[in-house]
XYZ file of C-alpha atoms in Angstrom:
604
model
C 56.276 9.471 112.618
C 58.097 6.202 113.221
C 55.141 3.897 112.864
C 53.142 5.805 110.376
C 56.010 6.380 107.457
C 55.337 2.681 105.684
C 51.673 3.551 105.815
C 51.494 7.057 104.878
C 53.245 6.121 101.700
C 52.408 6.378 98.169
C 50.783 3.293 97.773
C 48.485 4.179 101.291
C 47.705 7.661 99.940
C 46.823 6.690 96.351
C 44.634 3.671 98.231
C 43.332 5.841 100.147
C 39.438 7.178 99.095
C 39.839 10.739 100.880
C 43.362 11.319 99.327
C 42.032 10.880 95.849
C 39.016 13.001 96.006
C 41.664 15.338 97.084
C 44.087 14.610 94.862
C 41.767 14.996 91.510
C 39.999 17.894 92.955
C 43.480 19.712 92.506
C 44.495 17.979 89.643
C 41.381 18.909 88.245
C 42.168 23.027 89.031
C 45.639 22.354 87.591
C 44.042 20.933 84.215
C 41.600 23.814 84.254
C 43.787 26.774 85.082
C 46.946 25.398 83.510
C 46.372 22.277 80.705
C 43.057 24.071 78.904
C 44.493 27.504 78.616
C 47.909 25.660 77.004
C 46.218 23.259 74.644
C 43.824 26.415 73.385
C 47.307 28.495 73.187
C 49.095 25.318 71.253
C 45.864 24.813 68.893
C 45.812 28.616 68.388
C 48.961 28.011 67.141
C 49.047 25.365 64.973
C 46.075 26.650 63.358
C 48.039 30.118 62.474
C 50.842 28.282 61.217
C 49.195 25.797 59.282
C 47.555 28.930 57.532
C 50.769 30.112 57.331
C 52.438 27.491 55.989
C 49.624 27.226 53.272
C 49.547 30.888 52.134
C 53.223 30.793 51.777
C 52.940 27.697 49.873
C 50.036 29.200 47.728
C 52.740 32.714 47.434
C 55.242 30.463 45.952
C 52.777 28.730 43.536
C 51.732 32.165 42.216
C 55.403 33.499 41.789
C 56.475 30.310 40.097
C 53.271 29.529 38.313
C 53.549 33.352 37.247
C 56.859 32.873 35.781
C 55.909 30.091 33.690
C 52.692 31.930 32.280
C 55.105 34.981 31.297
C 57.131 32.547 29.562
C 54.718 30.475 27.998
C 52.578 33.739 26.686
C 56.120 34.790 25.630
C 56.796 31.539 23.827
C 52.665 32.301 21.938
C 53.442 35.543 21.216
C 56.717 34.519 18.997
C 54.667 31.366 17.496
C 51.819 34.183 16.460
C 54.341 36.466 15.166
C 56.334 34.169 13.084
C 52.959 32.427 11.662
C 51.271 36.338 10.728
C 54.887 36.844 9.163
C 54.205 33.742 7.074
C 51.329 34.724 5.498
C 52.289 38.555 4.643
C 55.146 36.098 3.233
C 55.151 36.373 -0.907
C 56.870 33.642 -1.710
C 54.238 31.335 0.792
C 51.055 33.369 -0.512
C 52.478 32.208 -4.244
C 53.135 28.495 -3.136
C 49.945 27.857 -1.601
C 47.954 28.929 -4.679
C 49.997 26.986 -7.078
C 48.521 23.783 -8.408
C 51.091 21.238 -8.678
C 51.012 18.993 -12.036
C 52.866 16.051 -13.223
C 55.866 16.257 -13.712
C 55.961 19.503 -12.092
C 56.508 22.802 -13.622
C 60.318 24.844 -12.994
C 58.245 27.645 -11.377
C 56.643 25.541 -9.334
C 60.028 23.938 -7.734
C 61.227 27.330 -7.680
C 58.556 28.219 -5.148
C 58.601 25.165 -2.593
C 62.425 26.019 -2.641
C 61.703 29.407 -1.613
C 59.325 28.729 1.023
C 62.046 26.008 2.542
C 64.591 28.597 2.752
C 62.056 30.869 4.474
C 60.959 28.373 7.166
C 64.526 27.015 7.600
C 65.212 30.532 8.876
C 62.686 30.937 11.159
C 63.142 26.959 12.636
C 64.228 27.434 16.423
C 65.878 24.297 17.226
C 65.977 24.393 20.458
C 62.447 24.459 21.003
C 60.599 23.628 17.612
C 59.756 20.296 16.432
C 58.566 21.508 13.055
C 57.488 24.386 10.621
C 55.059 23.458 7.979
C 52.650 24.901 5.251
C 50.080 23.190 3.107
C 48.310 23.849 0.286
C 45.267 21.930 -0.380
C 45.215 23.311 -3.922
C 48.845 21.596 -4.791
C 48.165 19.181 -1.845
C 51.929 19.446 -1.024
C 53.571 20.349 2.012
C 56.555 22.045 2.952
C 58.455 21.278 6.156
C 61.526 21.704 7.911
C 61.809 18.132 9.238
C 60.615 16.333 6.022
C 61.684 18.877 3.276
C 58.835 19.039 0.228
C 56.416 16.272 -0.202
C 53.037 15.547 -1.711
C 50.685 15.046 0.744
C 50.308 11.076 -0.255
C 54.064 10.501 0.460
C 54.233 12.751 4.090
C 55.618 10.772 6.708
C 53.945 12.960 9.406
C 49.635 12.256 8.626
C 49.127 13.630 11.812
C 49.650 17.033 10.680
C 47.224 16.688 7.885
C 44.565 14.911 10.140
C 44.224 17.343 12.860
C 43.652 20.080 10.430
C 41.701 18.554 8.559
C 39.409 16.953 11.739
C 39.436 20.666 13.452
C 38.201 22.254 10.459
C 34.760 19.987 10.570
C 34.295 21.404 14.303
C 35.067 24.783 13.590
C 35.171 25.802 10.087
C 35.993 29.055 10.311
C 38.782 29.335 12.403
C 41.668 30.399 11.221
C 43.865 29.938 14.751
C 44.006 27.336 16.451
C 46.236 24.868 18.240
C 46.400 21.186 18.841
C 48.059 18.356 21.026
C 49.293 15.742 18.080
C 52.246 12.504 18.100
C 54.983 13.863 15.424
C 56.537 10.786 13.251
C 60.130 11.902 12.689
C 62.076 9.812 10.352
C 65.233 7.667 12.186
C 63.205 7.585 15.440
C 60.859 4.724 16.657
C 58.798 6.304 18.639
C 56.044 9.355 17.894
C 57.155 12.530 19.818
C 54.552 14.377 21.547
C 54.248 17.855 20.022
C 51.522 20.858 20.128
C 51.205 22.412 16.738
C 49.751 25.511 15.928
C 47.906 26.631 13.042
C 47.068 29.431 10.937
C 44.498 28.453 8.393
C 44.042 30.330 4.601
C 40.895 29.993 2.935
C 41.808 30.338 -1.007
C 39.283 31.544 -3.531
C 38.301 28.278 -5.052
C 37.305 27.565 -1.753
C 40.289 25.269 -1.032
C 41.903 25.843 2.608
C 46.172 26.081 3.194
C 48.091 26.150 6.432
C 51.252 27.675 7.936
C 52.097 25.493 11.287
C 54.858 25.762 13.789
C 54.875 22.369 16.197
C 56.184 22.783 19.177
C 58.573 19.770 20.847
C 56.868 19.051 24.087
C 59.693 17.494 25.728
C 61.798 20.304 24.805
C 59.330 22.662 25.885
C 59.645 20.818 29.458
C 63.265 21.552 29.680
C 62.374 25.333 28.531
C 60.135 25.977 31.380
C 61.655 23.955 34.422
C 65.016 22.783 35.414
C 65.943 19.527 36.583
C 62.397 18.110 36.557
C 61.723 15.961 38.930
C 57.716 14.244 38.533
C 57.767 13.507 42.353
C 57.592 17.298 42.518
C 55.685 19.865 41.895
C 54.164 19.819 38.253
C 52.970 21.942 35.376
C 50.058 21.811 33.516
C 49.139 23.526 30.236
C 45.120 23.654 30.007
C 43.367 24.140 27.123
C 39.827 26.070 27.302
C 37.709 22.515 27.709
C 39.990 21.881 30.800
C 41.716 19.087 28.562
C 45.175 18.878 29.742
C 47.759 19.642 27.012
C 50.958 19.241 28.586
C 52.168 17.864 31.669
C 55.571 18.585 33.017
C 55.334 15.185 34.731
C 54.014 13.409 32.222
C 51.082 11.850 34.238
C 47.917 13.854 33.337
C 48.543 14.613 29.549
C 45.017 13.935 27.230
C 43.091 13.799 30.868
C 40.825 16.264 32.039
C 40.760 18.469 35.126
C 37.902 20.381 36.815
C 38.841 23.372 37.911
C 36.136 25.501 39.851
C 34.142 27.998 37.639
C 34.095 30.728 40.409
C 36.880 33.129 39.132
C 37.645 33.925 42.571
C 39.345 30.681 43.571
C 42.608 29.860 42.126
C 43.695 27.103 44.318
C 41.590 23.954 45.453
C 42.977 21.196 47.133
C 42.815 17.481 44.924
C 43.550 13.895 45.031
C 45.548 12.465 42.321
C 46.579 8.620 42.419
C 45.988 8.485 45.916
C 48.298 11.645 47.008
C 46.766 14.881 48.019
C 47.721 17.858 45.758
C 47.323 21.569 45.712
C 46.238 23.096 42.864
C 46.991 26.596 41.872
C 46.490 28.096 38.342
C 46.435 31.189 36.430
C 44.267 32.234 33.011
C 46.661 32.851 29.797
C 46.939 35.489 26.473
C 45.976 33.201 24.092
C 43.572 30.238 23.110
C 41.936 30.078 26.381
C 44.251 28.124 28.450
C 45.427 28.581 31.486
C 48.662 27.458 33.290
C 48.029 24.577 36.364
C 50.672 24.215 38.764
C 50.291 20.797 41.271
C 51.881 20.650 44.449
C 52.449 17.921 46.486
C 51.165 18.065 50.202
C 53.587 15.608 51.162
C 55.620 18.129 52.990
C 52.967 20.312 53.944
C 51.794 16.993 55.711
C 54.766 15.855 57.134
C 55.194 19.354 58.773
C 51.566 19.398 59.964
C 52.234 15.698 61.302
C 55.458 17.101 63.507
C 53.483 19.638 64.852
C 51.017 17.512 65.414
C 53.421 15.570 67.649
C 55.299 18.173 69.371
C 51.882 19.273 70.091
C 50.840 16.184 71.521
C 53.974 15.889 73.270
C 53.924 19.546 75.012
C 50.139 18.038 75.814
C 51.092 14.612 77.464
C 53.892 16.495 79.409
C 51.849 18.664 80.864
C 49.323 16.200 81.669
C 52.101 14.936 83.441
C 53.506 17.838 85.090
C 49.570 18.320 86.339
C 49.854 15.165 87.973
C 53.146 15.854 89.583
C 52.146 19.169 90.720
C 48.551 18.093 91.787
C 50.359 15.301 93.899
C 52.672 17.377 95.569
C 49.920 19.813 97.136
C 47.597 16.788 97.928
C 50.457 15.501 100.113
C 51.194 18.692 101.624
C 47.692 19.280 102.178
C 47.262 15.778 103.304
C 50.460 15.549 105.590
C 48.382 16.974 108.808
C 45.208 14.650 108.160
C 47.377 11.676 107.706
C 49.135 12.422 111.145
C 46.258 13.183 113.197
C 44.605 9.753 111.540
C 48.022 8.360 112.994
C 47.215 9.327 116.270
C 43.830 8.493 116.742
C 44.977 4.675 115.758
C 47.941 4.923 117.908
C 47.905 7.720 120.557
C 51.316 7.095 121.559
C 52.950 7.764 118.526
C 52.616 11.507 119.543
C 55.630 11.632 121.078
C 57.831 10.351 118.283
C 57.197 13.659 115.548
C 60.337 15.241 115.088
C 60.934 18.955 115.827
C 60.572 19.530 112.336
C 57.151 19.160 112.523
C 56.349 21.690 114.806
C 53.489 22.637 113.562
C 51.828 19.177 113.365
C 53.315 18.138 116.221
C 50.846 21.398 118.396
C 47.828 20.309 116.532
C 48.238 16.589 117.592
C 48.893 17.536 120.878
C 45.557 19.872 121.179
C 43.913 16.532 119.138
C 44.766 14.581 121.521
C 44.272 16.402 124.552
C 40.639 17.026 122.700
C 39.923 13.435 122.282
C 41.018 12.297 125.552
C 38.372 14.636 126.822
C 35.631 13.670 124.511
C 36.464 10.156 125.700
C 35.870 11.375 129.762
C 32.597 12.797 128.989
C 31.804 9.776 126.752
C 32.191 7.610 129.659
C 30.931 9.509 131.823
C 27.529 10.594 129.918
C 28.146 6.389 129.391
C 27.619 5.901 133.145
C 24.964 8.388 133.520
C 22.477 6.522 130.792
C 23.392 3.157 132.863
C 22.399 4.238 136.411
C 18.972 6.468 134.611
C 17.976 3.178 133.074
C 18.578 1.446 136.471
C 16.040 3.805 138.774
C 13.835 3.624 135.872
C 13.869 -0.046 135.574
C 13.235 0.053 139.293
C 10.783 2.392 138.852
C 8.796 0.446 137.043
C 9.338 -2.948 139.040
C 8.116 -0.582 142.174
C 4.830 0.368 139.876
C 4.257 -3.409 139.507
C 4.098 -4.170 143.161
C 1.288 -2.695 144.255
C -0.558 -4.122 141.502
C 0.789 -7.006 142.012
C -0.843 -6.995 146.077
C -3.695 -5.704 144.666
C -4.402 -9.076 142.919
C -3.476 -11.012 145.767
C -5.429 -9.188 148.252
C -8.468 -9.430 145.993
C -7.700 -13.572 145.932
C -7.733 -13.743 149.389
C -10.759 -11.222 149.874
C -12.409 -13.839 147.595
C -11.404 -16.762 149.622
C -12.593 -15.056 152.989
C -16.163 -14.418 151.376
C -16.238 -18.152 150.030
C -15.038 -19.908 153.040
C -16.821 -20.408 155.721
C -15.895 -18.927 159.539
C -14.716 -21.856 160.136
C -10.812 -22.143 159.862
C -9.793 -24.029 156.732
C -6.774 -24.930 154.600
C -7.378 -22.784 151.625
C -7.495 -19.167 153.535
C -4.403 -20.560 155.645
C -2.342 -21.427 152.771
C -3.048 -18.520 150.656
C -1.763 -16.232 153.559
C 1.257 -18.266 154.215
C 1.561 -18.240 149.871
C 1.397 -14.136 150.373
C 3.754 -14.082 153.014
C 6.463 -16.239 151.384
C 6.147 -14.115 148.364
C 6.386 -10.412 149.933
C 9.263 -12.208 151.903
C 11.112 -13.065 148.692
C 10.368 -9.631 147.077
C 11.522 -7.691 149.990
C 14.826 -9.547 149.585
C 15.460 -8.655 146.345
C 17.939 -5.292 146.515
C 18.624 -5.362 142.483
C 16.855 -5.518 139.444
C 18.534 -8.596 138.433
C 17.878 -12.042 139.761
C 18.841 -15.523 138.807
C 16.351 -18.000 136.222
C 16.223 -20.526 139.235
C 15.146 -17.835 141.645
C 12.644 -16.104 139.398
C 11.236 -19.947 138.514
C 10.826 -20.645 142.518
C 8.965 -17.300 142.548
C 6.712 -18.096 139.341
C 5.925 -21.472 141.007
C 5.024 -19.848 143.878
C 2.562 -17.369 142.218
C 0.728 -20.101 140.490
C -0.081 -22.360 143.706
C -1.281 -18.731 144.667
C -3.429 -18.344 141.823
C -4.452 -22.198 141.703
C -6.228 -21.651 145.245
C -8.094 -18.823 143.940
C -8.937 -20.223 140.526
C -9.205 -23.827 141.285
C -6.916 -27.219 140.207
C -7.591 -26.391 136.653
C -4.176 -24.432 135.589
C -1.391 -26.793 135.111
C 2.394 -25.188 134.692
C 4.874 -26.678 132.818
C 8.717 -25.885 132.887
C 11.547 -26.306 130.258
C 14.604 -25.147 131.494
C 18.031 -26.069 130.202
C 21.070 -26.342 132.597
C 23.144 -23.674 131.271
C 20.319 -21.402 131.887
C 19.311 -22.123 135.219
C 22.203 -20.124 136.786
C 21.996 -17.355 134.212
C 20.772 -13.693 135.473
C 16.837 -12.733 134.143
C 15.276 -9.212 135.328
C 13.074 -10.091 138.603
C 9.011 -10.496 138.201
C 9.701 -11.391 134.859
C 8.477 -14.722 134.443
C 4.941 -14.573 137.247
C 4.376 -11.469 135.005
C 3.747 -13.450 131.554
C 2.292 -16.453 133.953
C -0.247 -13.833 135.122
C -0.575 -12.653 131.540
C -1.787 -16.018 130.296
C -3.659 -16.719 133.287
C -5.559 -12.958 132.956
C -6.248 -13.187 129.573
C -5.939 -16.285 128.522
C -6.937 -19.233 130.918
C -9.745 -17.096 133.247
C -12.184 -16.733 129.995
C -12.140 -20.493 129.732
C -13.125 -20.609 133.833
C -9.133 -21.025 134.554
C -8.498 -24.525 133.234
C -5.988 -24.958 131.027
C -2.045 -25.361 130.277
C 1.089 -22.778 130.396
C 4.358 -23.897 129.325
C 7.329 -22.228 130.109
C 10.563 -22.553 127.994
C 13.972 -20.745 128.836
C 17.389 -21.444 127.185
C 20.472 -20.197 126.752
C 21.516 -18.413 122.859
C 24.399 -18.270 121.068
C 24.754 -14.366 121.998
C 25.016 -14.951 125.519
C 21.901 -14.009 126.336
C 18.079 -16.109 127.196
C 15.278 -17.461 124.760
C 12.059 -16.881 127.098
C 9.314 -18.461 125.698
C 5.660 -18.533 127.764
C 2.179 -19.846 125.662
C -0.764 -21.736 126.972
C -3.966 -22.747 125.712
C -6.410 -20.473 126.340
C -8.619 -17.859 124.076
C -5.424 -16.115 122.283
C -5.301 -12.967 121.641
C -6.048 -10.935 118.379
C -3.765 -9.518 116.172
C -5.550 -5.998 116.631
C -4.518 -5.995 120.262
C -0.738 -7.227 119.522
C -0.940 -4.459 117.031
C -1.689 -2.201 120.076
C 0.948 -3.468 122.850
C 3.765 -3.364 120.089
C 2.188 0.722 119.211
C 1.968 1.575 123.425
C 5.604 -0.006 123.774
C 7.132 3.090 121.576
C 6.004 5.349 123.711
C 8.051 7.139 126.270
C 5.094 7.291 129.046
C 3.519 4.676 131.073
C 0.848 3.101 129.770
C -2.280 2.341 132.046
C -4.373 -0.247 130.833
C -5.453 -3.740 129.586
C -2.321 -5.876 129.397
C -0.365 -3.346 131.935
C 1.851 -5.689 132.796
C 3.016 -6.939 129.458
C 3.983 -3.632 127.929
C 5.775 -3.335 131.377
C 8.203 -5.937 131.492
C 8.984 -5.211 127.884
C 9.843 -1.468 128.656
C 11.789 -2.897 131.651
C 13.499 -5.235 129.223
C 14.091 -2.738 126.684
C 15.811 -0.597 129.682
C 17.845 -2.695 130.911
C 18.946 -5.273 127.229
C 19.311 -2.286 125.245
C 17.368 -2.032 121.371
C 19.066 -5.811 120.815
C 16.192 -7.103 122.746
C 13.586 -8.484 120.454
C 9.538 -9.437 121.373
C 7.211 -11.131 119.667
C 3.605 -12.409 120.819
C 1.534 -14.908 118.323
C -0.679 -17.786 117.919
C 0.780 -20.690 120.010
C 1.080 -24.240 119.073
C -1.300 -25.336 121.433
C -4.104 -23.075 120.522
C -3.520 -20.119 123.053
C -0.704 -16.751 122.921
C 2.627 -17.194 123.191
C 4.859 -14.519 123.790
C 8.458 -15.170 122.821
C 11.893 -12.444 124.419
C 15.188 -13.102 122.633
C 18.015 -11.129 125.188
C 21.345 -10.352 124.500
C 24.385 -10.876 127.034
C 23.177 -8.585 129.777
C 26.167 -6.021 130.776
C 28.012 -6.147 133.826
C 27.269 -3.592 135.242
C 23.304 -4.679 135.719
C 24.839 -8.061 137.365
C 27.154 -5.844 139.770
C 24.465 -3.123 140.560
């Protein structure tokens, strides 16, 4: 539609309460049906493959960490071998009971040179640091990297010391192995080694050793290939957890607590800061066990890109949601937002395009629809108007014959009071009555002007002055403007009467009414009528104010009051407001506030 298109935008429709209630309602079903069931499918998923990718890490760990036990047992097994050989060994057995004296005996040479040969030939260079025996009895030792010394001259104490220190924990061991710094002559630095002993207990009670040291460095290079300490790791643990060896070099003398519960074999650790796995494997001999350390790094870094891709496939079909949520609201929408169109601008109608057929029947049958609720509208409009008409004349008929009532009564009173004689007061009550059923027979509306109904309230006093005496005294406040405005007829003598009735008569009729009318800012009158009689109690306000919500007509004390403000209520509408209370001046005062009164009440 021409002059809907800027406003049915999608600024208007996102603006627009209605269209958003919509709008989330079906985003909402989208999310449920569409967003839920992917983000359970996508965390399905990444929860398999993270388990995935963590078994497979854990299968490598146990093939590689596998490997390395089968080569390190391997690596034992030879060590234990070659140190059992030594000491079925005759020439050893005969050097390690010698005693050595000063200077020292042929047979005595002859035997250290025999047990160098025999170690020389079982040396493996390429992983060995050392092989070594020592007698305690000849304190001498024999070794392949520092030949045949006494024990005072032996470049290497380490050796020695370890022995000697494991043999006060655990004297009767006879294998055993320890981590130990090897001093080689030429270098400047210790080398880190772990030598392995096999003690002999002589008779005199003196102990000897055969010991093969193995080069840690070396044994690195045996057991991985191009190390790098950013990677994974090996550890060799000895039974107190102590680590022996570290591939990487970080954890060696250190401890690590690995869980007592056979069945676990990998636990997950922190180690300066970066998350590890941790994956080992028991071993043949001493205890130990083999410790392989992974980094998580990668294992991270591939969680973290799922991570996003998952949180990418989840913000794209948030946004798909909204696209596809948007696109139904506005189809949905489209008819709503063209007959909303119409009823703002029935014309428009006739500028949908044939495209919109289908919108362009159900305006039509809106229209046609409204346009007929707006008929009977007015109509049923019209219908209210002219019922509270005849019942506002209804009622103004009801008052007139209690109206004559009074006034025949005043003049009844006057006849028995006067004398037979002819006099002024009967003659000018009768001319009062006639002048006053003259002016009410001319009255053919409802409606009559403030002037008017004053020259028919001033009347009515003079009336009720000759029957009550020269006591009552009227007053009148009237403002220009007002004076030509239009005020429902009998209005005015009725709250005159009122005050007169109940308020002036109890105090034998002498006394002051003031009447005040002006014109209000809505177009309508500000009636105001008090005096100074008795008053009236709040009980019996309580009870005009009760009798004026009801429908029927109320026959009674004060009659006439809760008649005019029915009739005022008819005719003003619910804007009319009443209020009766204490006046100023001691008596009642009852107080109407009108609004503008319709044409039609002016006209009919």
């Amino acid at each position: 539609m021409k002059g809907t298109g800027k406003r049915f935008g999608f600024i208007y429709r996102i603006q627009n309460r209605k269209f958003r209630q919509l709008f989330f309602k079906n985003w909402l079903q989208v999310f449920l049906c569409i967003i839920l069931l992917l983000i359970l499918c996508v965390s399905i998923v990444q929860y398999f493959s993270e388990r995935s990718l963590l078994r497979e890490m854990d299968t490598a760990a146990r093939r590689s960490t596998s490997n390395i036990v089968t080569t390190v047992n391997a690596l034992l097994e030879e060590v234990y071998n070659s140190l059992e050989k030594q000491v079925l060994n005759a020439d050893i057995n005969k050097f390690i009971s010698m005693e050595r004296t000063e200077p020292q005996k042929y047979e005595f040479i002859a035997a250290v040179n025999a047990v160098q040969r025999q170690i020389d030939v079982d040396y493996w260079e390429n992983l060995y640091d050392s092989i070594d025996v020592y007698t305690e009895a000849g304190d001498y030792v024999v070794s392949s990297a520092h030949n045949a010394q006494s024990y005072s001259r032996f470049p290497d104490k380490s050796l020695i010391e370890k022995f000697l220190e494991n043999q006060k924990k655990n004297p009767g061991q006879t294998l055993f192995a320890a981590v130990r710094l090897s001093c080689q002559a030429g270098e400047k630095t210790d080398r880190r080694v772990i030598t392995f002993y096999r003690t002999r207990f002589l008779s005199d009670g003196k102990r000897a050793f055969s010991s093969i040291s193995v080069d840690a460095e070396k044994l690195i290079e045996h057991l991985t290939d191009n190390h790098d300490a950013i990677q994974e790791s090996y550890l060799l643990v000895d039974g107190d957890d102590q680590v022996l060896l570290d591939t990487s070099g970080r954890m060696n003398d250190q401890y690590v607590n690995l869980p007592e519960d056979t069945d676990i074999s990998a636990v997950n650790v922190e180690m300066d800061g970066q998350q590890m796995r941790m994956f080992w494997m028991p071993m043949n001999r001493f205890g130990w066990k083999c410790v392989q350390m992974i980094p998580l790094e990668e294992y991270e870094r591939s969680n973290s890109q799922l991570q996003r891709l998952v949180g990418i496939i989840l913000c794209l079909g948030v946004v798909i949601a909204v696209g596809l949520s948007y696109g139904a609201t506005s189809r949905l929408y489209r008819p709503v937002e063209a007959i909303l169109g119409l009823l703002e601008n029935p014309s428009d109608q006739v500028r949908v395009s044939d495209k919109d057929g289908e919108i362009r029947y159900m305006l039509v049958s809106v229209l046609e629809l409204f346009q007929k609720n707006m008929t009977l509208e007015q109509e049923m409009l019209d219908r209210v108007a002219a019922l509270r008409r005849t019942r506002a004349k209804a009622l103004q008929e009801q008052m007139t014959p209690h109206f004559l009532n009074n006034v025949l009564q005043a003049i009844n009173w006057i006849a028995i009071t006067e004398t037979g004689s002819e006099n002024s007061v009967t003659s000018q009550s009768l001319i009062l009555l006639a002048d006053i059923l003259c002016t009410a027979k001319t009255q053919k509306t409802n409606i009559t002007t403030v002037a008017d109904e004053i020259a028919y309230t001033k009347k009515f006093v003079e009336l009720e002055r000759l029957r009550y005496g020269p006591g009552i005294h009227c007053f009148y406040r009237i403002s220009p403007a007002a004076e030509r405005m239009p005020i429902p007829c009998i209005s005015l003598q009725t709250l005159v009467e009122n005050s007169i009735s109940h308020g002036l008569q109890p105090r034998k009729a002498n006394g002051n009414i003031y009447i005040s009318i002006r014109a209000n800012a809505d177009g309508g009158l500000d009636i105001r009528v008090e005096d100074d009689g008795v008053g009236i109690a709040q009980a019996k306000i309580d009870e005009i104010f009760d009798m004026l919500q009801k429908e029927f007509i109320y026959v009674g004390e004060h009659l006439g009051l809760i008649n005019l403000f029915q009739r005022f209520r008819l005719i003003y509408g619910e804007r009319c407001v009443f209020d009766i209370h204490r006046s100023e001046y001691g008596g009642a005062c009852v107080e109407i506030r009108t609004p503008q009164l319709q044409e039609s009440w002016v006209q009919g």
